[in-house]
């Protein structure tokens, strides 16, 4: 608890799920170009696989105080969040897991360049990257589920700055509680997370109800 | 024979067959058909059908991009001829994602659809400062500036661009788009138009240019 954990995940351990790729790219199974697109996706993934460098970082903190005002939450000794949504998420939580997960920064310029020369290929590669970061999050979630079970808890739903009732600007508080720069993840002045295919958020550890 | 080929070209654009699209285009050029006619009667009718199907949710972004790739294969043969013959484009649009915003896929799709509709597109990329829009508009004299933003934290940047363009007294229309943009916001910031997706952007751009022609 309280320690910042960083884990690099070999790309071979992530599965590229067809269903997720289809969802991100809006590919319908009855599309006339379904097979062509999936051939392209397979080729792109084979070609650019070494450019993906998945890594996640998380920290589990005790929920110290959930204010009666309905918005303020204090984690550990110094992490403060404000928002109706995060307050609702952690109102009954014993711990909170804060995380950043990314597919790496090497792929971003490749996607940008590809979108200039071949928009379709660039679009497909962006979808691959989005699906892979989702797959990475699945791995992180499994690890957090184990940690929650060890505390006789279960994991809540995932929530993040920018979702309904939680201001995107709260990303800066989440970033302050971790060390995302160690895994080359940064926040822009407009609170965008860079690299683009990165996810941040919070899970609550809620005591199991019998 | 050529007349059938125009229809066939439209069909292969709709189907997204880039190899056949290039082959038919070359055949038409070999038959001494004018490049402008190939664009107007072969490629654009095909892309218009694609745009209509997209608007009606019959097809989605991937199918549009597949068709656009076929269009690009044809255009690579036509563009040198069109440029050399100084044929006027539908219009000129300067595109960019506003300062602070790093998302570009939506803007890129808009650019591609604009090219497919015969526009000259000057793409300034992402995270573009307002001064760059003004400088480019002054130099290139476009009909339209198209501004893109993905999040509420960056959409405010559109207002700054509009203020600077108006202060520079440039005769250019401003079209805005992106996930958080609404009609209300468009009016608030004084933009000339709002597009909810790429094909809508082409329609709005055409409307703005037609309205401009009527008043001039």
Coordinates of C-alpha atoms in Angstrom, one line a residue:
Chain A
X1 CA 0.0 0.0 0.0
X2 CA 1.0 3.6 -0.7
X3 CA 4.0 2.6 -2.8
X4 CA 4.1 3.5 -6.5
X5 CA 4.2 0.3 -8.6
X6 CA 5.4 0.4 -12.2
X7 CA 5.1 -2.6 -14.5
X8 CA 6.4 -2.9 -18.1
X9 CA 4.3 -5.4 -20.0
X10 CA 5.8 -7.3 -23.0
X11 CA 3.6 -6.6 -26.0
X12 CA 3.3 -10.4 -26.6
X13 CA 1.3 -10.6 -23.4
X14 CA -1.4 -8.3 -24.7
X15 CA -4.1 -9.6 -26.9
X16 CA -5.4 -7.5 -29.8
X17 CA -9.1 -8.2 -29.6
X18 CA -11.0 -8.0 -32.9
X19 CA -14.2 -7.0 -31.1
X20 CA -12.5 -4.0 -29.4
X21 CA -10.7 -2.9 -32.7
X22 CA -14.1 -3.1 -34.5
X23 CA -15.7 -0.9 -31.8
X24 CA -13.0 1.8 -31.9
X25 CA -12.8 1.8 -35.7
X26 CA -16.6 1.5 -36.3
X27 CA -16.2 -1.6 -38.4
X28 CA -19.4 -3.5 -38.8
X29 CA -19.3 -7.2 -39.4
X30 CA -21.6 -6.9 -42.4
X31 CA -19.4 -4.3 -44.0
X32 CA -18.3 -5.0 -47.6
X33 CA -14.8 -4.0 -46.7
X34 CA -14.6 -6.1 -43.5
X35 CA -12.1 -8.6 -44.7
X36 CA -9.9 -6.1 -46.4
X37 CA -9.8 -3.9 -43.3
X38 CA -8.9 -6.8 -41.1
X39 CA -6.1 -7.9 -43.4
X40 CA -4.8 -4.4 -43.2
X41 CA -5.1 -4.3 -39.4
X42 CA -3.2 -7.7 -39.1
X43 CA -0.4 -6.4 -41.5
X44 CA -0.1 -3.1 -39.6
X45 CA 0.0 -4.8 -36.2
X46 CA 2.7 -7.2 -37.4
X47 CA 4.7 -4.4 -38.9
X48 CA 4.5 -2.0 -35.9
X49 CA 4.3 -4.4 -33.0
X50 CA 7.9 -3.5 -31.8
X51 CA 6.9 0.1 -31.5
X52 CA 4.4 -0.5 -28.7
X53 CA 5.9 -0.3 -25.3
X54 CA 3.1 -1.0 -22.8
X55 CA 3.6 0.1 -19.2
X56 CA 1.4 1.0 -16.3
X57 CA 1.9 2.6 -12.9
X58 CA -0.4 2.6 -9.9
X59 CA -0.6 3.4 -6.3
X60 CA -3.1 2.2 -3.7
X61 CA -4.0 4.7 -1.0
X62 CA -6.2 4.6 2.0
X63 CA -9.3 6.7 1.7
X64 CA -8.8 9.0 4.7
X65 CA -11.7 11.2 4.5
X66 CA -14.9 11.6 2.4
X67 CA -16.3 15.0 3.3
X68 CA -20.0 15.6 4.1
X69 CA -20.0 18.4 1.5
X70 CA -20.5 15.7 -1.2
X71 CA -17.4 16.7 -3.3
X72 CA -14.1 16.5 -1.3
X73 CA -12.1 13.3 -0.9
X74 CA -8.7 12.9 0.8
X75 CA -6.5 9.9 0.1
X76 CA -3.4 9.0 2.1
X77 CA -1.8 12.1 3.6
X78 CA -1.9 14.5 0.8
X79 CA -4.0 13.6 -2.2
X80 CA -7.2 15.6 -2.6
X81 CA -9.8 15.2 -5.2
X82 CA -12.9 17.3 -5.7
X83 CA -16.0 16.3 -7.6
X84 CA -19.4 14.8 -7.1
X85 CA -18.5 11.8 -9.2
X86 CA -15.3 10.9 -7.4
X87 CA -17.0 11.5 -4.1
X88 CA -19.7 9.1 -5.1
X89 CA -17.2 6.5 -6.3
X90 CA -15.2 6.5 -3.0
X91 CA -17.9 7.2 -0.5
X92 CA -17.8 3.7 0.8
X93 CA -14.3 2.7 -0.3
X94 CA -11.5 1.6 2.1
X95 CA -8.8 2.2 -0.5
X96 CA -8.4 3.8 -3.8
X97 CA -6.1 2.7 -6.6
X98 CA -4.9 5.5 -8.8
X99 CA -3.3 4.6 -12.2
X100 CA -1.8 5.6 -15.5
X101 CA -1.5 3.1 -18.3
X102 CA 0.1 3.8 -21.7
X103 CA 1.0 1.9 -24.9
X104 CA 4.1 4.1 -25.2
X105 CA 5.2 7.3 -27.0
X106 CA 7.0 5.7 -29.9
X107 CA 3.8 4.9 -31.8
X108 CA 2.3 8.5 -31.8
X109 CA 4.6 10.0 -34.5
X110 CA 4.2 6.9 -36.6
X111 CA 0.4 7.2 -36.5
X112 CA 0.7 11.0 -37.3
X113 CA 3.0 10.3 -40.2
X114 CA 0.9 7.5 -41.5
X115 CA -2.3 9.6 -41.4
X116 CA -0.6 12.1 -43.7
X117 CA 0.5 9.5 -46.3
X118 CA -2.3 7.0 -46.0
X119 CA -5.3 8.1 -43.8
X120 CA -6.9 4.7 -43.8
X121 CA -3.8 3.0 -42.5
X122 CA -3.2 5.7 -40.0
X123 CA -6.8 5.4 -38.8
X124 CA -6.5 1.6 -38.4
X125 CA -3.2 1.9 -36.5
X126 CA -4.8 4.4 -34.1
X127 CA -7.6 1.8 -33.5
X128 CA -5.0 -0.9 -32.9
X129 CA -3.3 1.4 -30.3
X130 CA -6.6 2.1 -28.6
X131 CA -7.5 -1.6 -28.4
X132 CA -4.1 -2.4 -27.0
X133 CA -4.3 0.1 -24.2
X134 CA -7.7 -1.3 -23.3
X135 CA -6.1 -4.8 -23.2
X136 CA -3.3 -3.3 -21.0
X137 CA -6.0 -1.9 -18.7
X138 CA -7.5 -5.4 -18.4
X139 CA -4.2 -6.7 -17.1
X140 CA -3.9 -3.9 -14.6
X141 CA -7.5 -4.5 -13.5
X142 CA -6.7 -8.2 -12.8
X143 CA -3.7 -7.1 -10.7
X144 CA -5.8 -4.6 -8.7
X145 CA -8.6 -7.2 -8.3
X146 CA -6.1 -9.5 -6.5
X147 CA -4.9 -6.6 -4.3
X148 CA -8.5 -5.8 -3.5
X149 CA -9.2 -9.4 -2.6
X150 CA -6.2 -9.5 -0.3
X151 CA -8.0 -6.6 1.6
X152 CA -11.3 -8.5 1.6
X153 CA -12.5 -6.0 -0.9
X154 CA -13.8 -5.9 -4.4
X155 CA -13.0 -3.4 -7.2
X156 CA -15.4 -0.7 -8.0
X157 CA -16.1 0.6 -11.5
X158 CA -13.4 2.7 -13.2
X159 CA -13.7 6.4 -13.1
X160 CA -11.5 9.2 -14.4
X161 CA -11.1 13.0 -14.6
X162 CA -13.2 14.2 -17.6
X163 CA -16.0 11.7 -17.0
X164 CA -19.4 13.2 -16.0
X165 CA -19.2 15.1 -12.7
X166 CA -15.5 15.1 -12.5
X167 CA -13.5 18.0 -14.0
X168 CA -10.8 17.1 -16.4
X169 CA -8.5 19.6 -14.6
X170 CA -8.4 17.1 -11.7
X171 CA -5.9 15.1 -13.9
X172 CA -3.2 17.3 -12.3
X173 CA -4.1 16.0 -8.8
X174 CA -4.0 12.4 -10.1
X175 CA -0.6 13.0 -11.8
X176 CA 0.8 14.6 -8.6
X177 CA 0.0 11.4 -6.7
X178 CA 2.0 9.3 -9.1
X179 CA 5.2 9.7 -11.1
X180 CA 4.0 9.4 -14.7
X181 CA 7.1 11.2 -16.0
X182 CA 9.1 8.1 -15.1
X183 CA 7.1 6.2 -17.8
X184 CA 7.2 9.1 -20.2
X185 CA 3.5 10.1 -19.7
X186 CA 2.8 13.8 -19.4
X187 CA 0.0 16.3 -19.0
X188 CA -0.4 19.2 -21.4
X189 CA -1.6 22.7 -20.3
X190 CA -5.1 21.7 -21.6
X191 CA -4.9 18.5 -19.4
X192 CA -4.5 16.1 -22.3
X193 CA -2.6 13.0 -21.5
X194 CA 0.4 12.4 -23.8
X195 CA 1.1 9.9 -25.4
X196 CA -2.4 9.9 -26.9
X197 CA -3.1 6.2 -26.3
X198 CA -2.9 6.4 -22.5
X199 CA -5.5 5.9 -19.8
X200 CA -5.7 7.3 -16.3
X201 CA -8.2 6.8 -13.6
X202 CA -9.3 5.5 -10.2
X203 CA -10.8 2.3 -8.8
X204 CA -12.3 2.1 -5.3
X205 CA -11.7 -0.9 -3.1
X206 CA -15.1 -1.6 -1.5
X207 CA -15.6 -4.1 1.4
X208 CA -17.2 -7.2 0.2
X209 CA -20.9 -7.5 1.1
X210 CA -21.9 -10.9 2.3
Chain B
X1 CA -17.1 3.7 -74.5
X2 CA -15.8 6.5 -72.4
X3 CA -19.3 7.4 -71.1
X4 CA -19.6 3.9 -69.5
X5 CA -16.2 4.3 -68.0
X6 CA -17.3 7.4 -66.0
X7 CA -20.1 5.4 -64.4
X8 CA -17.7 2.5 -63.7
X9 CA -15.3 4.9 -62.1
X10 CA -18.0 6.2 -59.8
X11 CA -18.9 2.6 -58.9
X12 CA -15.3 1.6 -58.1
X13 CA -14.9 4.7 -56.0
X14 CA -18.0 3.7 -54.0
X15 CA -16.6 0.2 -53.7
X16 CA -13.2 1.5 -52.7
X17 CA -11.2 -0.4 -55.3
X18 CA -8.1 1.8 -55.7
X19 CA -6.3 -0.3 -58.3
X20 CA -9.3 -0.3 -60.7
X21 CA -10.0 3.3 -60.0
X22 CA -6.5 4.2 -61.1
X23 CA -6.7 1.9 -64.1
X24 CA -10.0 3.4 -65.3
X25 CA -8.7 6.9 -64.8
X26 CA -5.7 6.1 -66.9
X27 CA -7.9 4.7 -69.6
X28 CA -10.0 7.8 -69.7
X29 CA -6.9 10.0 -69.9
X30 CA -5.6 7.8 -72.7
X31 CA -8.9 8.4 -74.5
X32 CA -8.2 12.1 -74.2
X33 CA -11.0 12.8 -71.8
X34 CA -10.3 16.1 -69.9
X35 CA -9.0 15.7 -66.3
X36 CA -11.7 18.1 -65.0
X37 CA -14.5 16.0 -66.7
X38 CA -13.0 12.8 -65.1
X39 CA -13.1 14.6 -61.7
X40 CA -16.6 16.0 -62.1
X41 CA -18.3 13.1 -63.8
X42 CA -16.4 10.1 -62.4
X43 CA -14.9 10.8 -59.0
X44 CA -17.2 13.4 -57.5
X45 CA -20.5 11.5 -58.2
X46 CA -19.0 8.5 -56.5
X47 CA -17.8 10.5 -53.5
X48 CA -21.2 12.2 -53.3
X49 CA -22.9 8.8 -53.0
X50 CA -20.4 7.8 -50.3
X51 CA -21.1 11.1 -48.5
X52 CA -24.9 10.5 -48.7
X53 CA -24.6 6.9 -47.4
X54 CA -22.4 8.2 -44.5
X55 CA -25.0 10.9 -43.6
X56 CA -27.7 8.3 -43.6
X57 CA -25.7 5.9 -41.4
X58 CA -25.6 3.2 -44.1
X59 CA -21.8 3.2 -44.0
X60 CA -19.3 4.4 -41.5
X61 CA -15.9 6.1 -41.3
X62 CA -13.9 3.0 -42.5
X63 CA -15.9 2.7 -45.7
X64 CA -15.5 6.4 -46.3
X65 CA -11.8 6.1 -45.9
X66 CA -11.6 3.1 -48.3
X67 CA -13.4 5.1 -50.9
X68 CA -11.2 8.1 -50.3
X69 CA -8.2 6.0 -50.9
X70 CA -9.6 4.9 -54.3
X71 CA -10.3 8.6 -55.0
X72 CA -6.7 9.5 -54.0
X73 CA -5.4 6.8 -56.5
X74 CA -7.3 8.5 -59.3
X75 CA -6.4 12.0 -58.1
X76 CA -2.7 11.2 -58.2
X77 CA -3.1 10.9 -62.0
X78 CA -5.3 13.9 -62.4
X79 CA -3.7 16.4 -60.1
X80 CA -0.6 17.2 -62.2
X81 CA -2.9 17.9 -65.2
X82 CA -5.4 19.9 -63.2
X83 CA -2.6 22.0 -61.6
X84 CA -0.9 22.6 -65.0
X85 CA -4.2 23.8 -66.5
X86 CA -5.0 26.3 -63.7
X87 CA -8.5 25.0 -63.3
X88 CA -10.2 26.7 -60.4
X89 CA -10.9 24.6 -57.3
X90 CA -14.4 24.5 -55.6
X91 CA -12.7 26.7 -53.0
X92 CA -9.7 26.9 -50.7
X93 CA -9.9 25.9 -47.0
X94 CA -7.2 26.3 -44.3
X95 CA -7.6 23.5 -41.7
X96 CA -6.1 23.2 -38.2
X97 CA -6.7 21.9 -34.7
X98 CA -6.6 24.9 -32.3
X99 CA -3.8 25.6 -29.9
X100 CA -3.5 23.2 -27.0
X101 CA -5.3 20.4 -28.8
X102 CA -3.3 17.5 -30.2
X103 CA -6.1 15.4 -31.8
X104 CA -6.1 15.3 -35.6
X105 CA -8.0 12.3 -37.0
X106 CA -11.3 14.2 -37.3
X107 CA -9.6 17.1 -39.0
X108 CA -7.7 14.7 -41.3
X109 CA -11.0 13.1 -42.4
X110 CA -12.5 16.5 -43.0
X111 CA -9.5 17.4 -45.1
X112 CA -9.8 14.2 -47.1
X113 CA -13.5 14.8 -47.8
X114 CA -12.9 18.4 -48.8
X115 CA -10.2 17.2 -51.3
X116 CA -12.7 14.7 -52.6
X117 CA -15.2 17.5 -53.2
X118 CA -12.7 19.5 -55.2
X119 CA -11.4 21.9 -52.5
X120 CA -7.8 23.0 -52.2
X121 CA -6.9 22.0 -48.6
X122 CA -4.1 23.7 -46.6
X123 CA -3.6 21.6 -43.5
X124 CA -1.8 23.4 -40.7
X125 CA -1.8 20.3 -38.4
X126 CA -2.4 20.3 -34.7
X127 CA -1.8 22.7 -31.8
X128 CA -1.9 25.6 -34.2
X129 CA -1.5 29.1 -32.6
X130 CA -4.1 31.8 -33.7
X131 CA -1.3 33.8 -35.3
X132 CA -0.5 31.0 -37.7
X133 CA -4.2 30.9 -38.9
X134 CA -4.1 34.7 -39.5
X135 CA -0.7 34.5 -41.3
X136 CA -1.8 31.7 -43.6
X137 CA -5.1 33.3 -44.3
X138 CA -3.3 36.5 -45.3
X139 CA -0.9 34.7 -47.5
X140 CA -3.2 32.1 -49.1
X141 CA -6.5 34.1 -49.3
X142 CA -8.7 31.0 -48.5
X143 CA -12.5 31.1 -48.7
X144 CA -12.8 29.3 -45.4
X145 CA -10.8 28.6 -42.2
X146 CA -11.8 25.3 -40.6
X147 CA -11.2 25.0 -36.9
X148 CA -11.2 21.7 -35.0
X149 CA -11.2 21.0 -31.2
X150 CA -11.9 17.8 -29.3
X151 CA -12.4 18.9 -25.7
X152 CA -14.1 21.6 -23.7
X153 CA -10.7 22.7 -22.4
X154 CA -9.5 23.6 -25.9
X155 CA -12.6 24.7 -27.7
X156 CA -12.2 28.2 -26.2
X157 CA -9.2 28.6 -28.4
X158 CA -11.6 28.9 -31.4
X159 CA -12.9 32.2 -30.1
X160 CA -9.3 33.6 -29.9
X161 CA -8.7 32.6 -33.6
X162 CA -12.0 34.2 -34.7
X163 CA -11.2 37.4 -32.8
X164 CA -7.7 37.6 -34.4
X165 CA -9.0 36.8 -37.9
X166 CA -11.7 39.5 -37.5
X167 CA -9.2 42.0 -36.1
X168 CA -7.0 41.4 -39.1
X169 CA -9.9 42.3 -41.4
X170 CA -9.6 39.2 -43.5
X171 CA -12.4 38.3 -45.9
X172 CA -12.8 34.7 -44.8
X173 CA -15.5 32.5 -43.4
X174 CA -14.9 30.4 -40.3
X175 CA -16.3 26.9 -40.0
X176 CA -15.9 25.0 -36.7
X177 CA -16.3 21.4 -35.7
X178 CA -15.4 18.7 -33.1
X179 CA -17.0 16.6 -30.4
X180 CA -17.9 19.3 -27.9
X181 CA -19.0 21.9 -30.4
X182 CA -22.7 22.9 -30.6
X183 CA -24.8 25.4 -32.6
X184 CA -25.0 27.6 -29.4
X185 CA -21.3 27.7 -29.0
X186 CA -20.8 28.5 -32.7
X187 CA -23.1 31.5 -32.3
X188 CA -21.4 32.6 -29.1
X189 CA -18.0 32.7 -30.6
X190 CA -19.1 34.3 -33.8
X191 CA -18.2 31.5 -36.3
X192 CA -20.0 31.4 -39.6
X193 CA -20.8 27.7 -39.6
X194 CA -20.7 24.5 -37.6
X195 CA -20.3 21.0 -39.0
X196 CA -21.2 17.9 -37.0
X197 CA -19.1 15.5 -39.2
X198 CA -16.9 15.4 -42.2
X199 CA -19.6 15.2 -44.9
X200 CA -21.5 17.9 -43.1
X201 CA -18.4 20.0 -43.2
X202 CA -18.3 19.7 -47.0
X203 CA -21.9 20.7 -47.3
X204 CA -21.5 23.7 -45.0
X205 CA -18.3 24.8 -46.8
X206 CA -20.2 24.7 -50.1
X207 CA -23.0 26.7 -48.6
X208 CA -20.6 29.3 -47.3
X209 CA -18.9 29.7 -50.6
X210 CA -22.3 29.9 -52.5
X211 CA -23.5 32.6 -50.1
X212 CA -20.2 34.4 -50.6
X213 CA -20.7 34.3 -54.4
X214 CA -24.2 35.7 -54.1
X215 CA -23.2 38.6 -52.0
X216 CA -20.1 39.5 -54.1

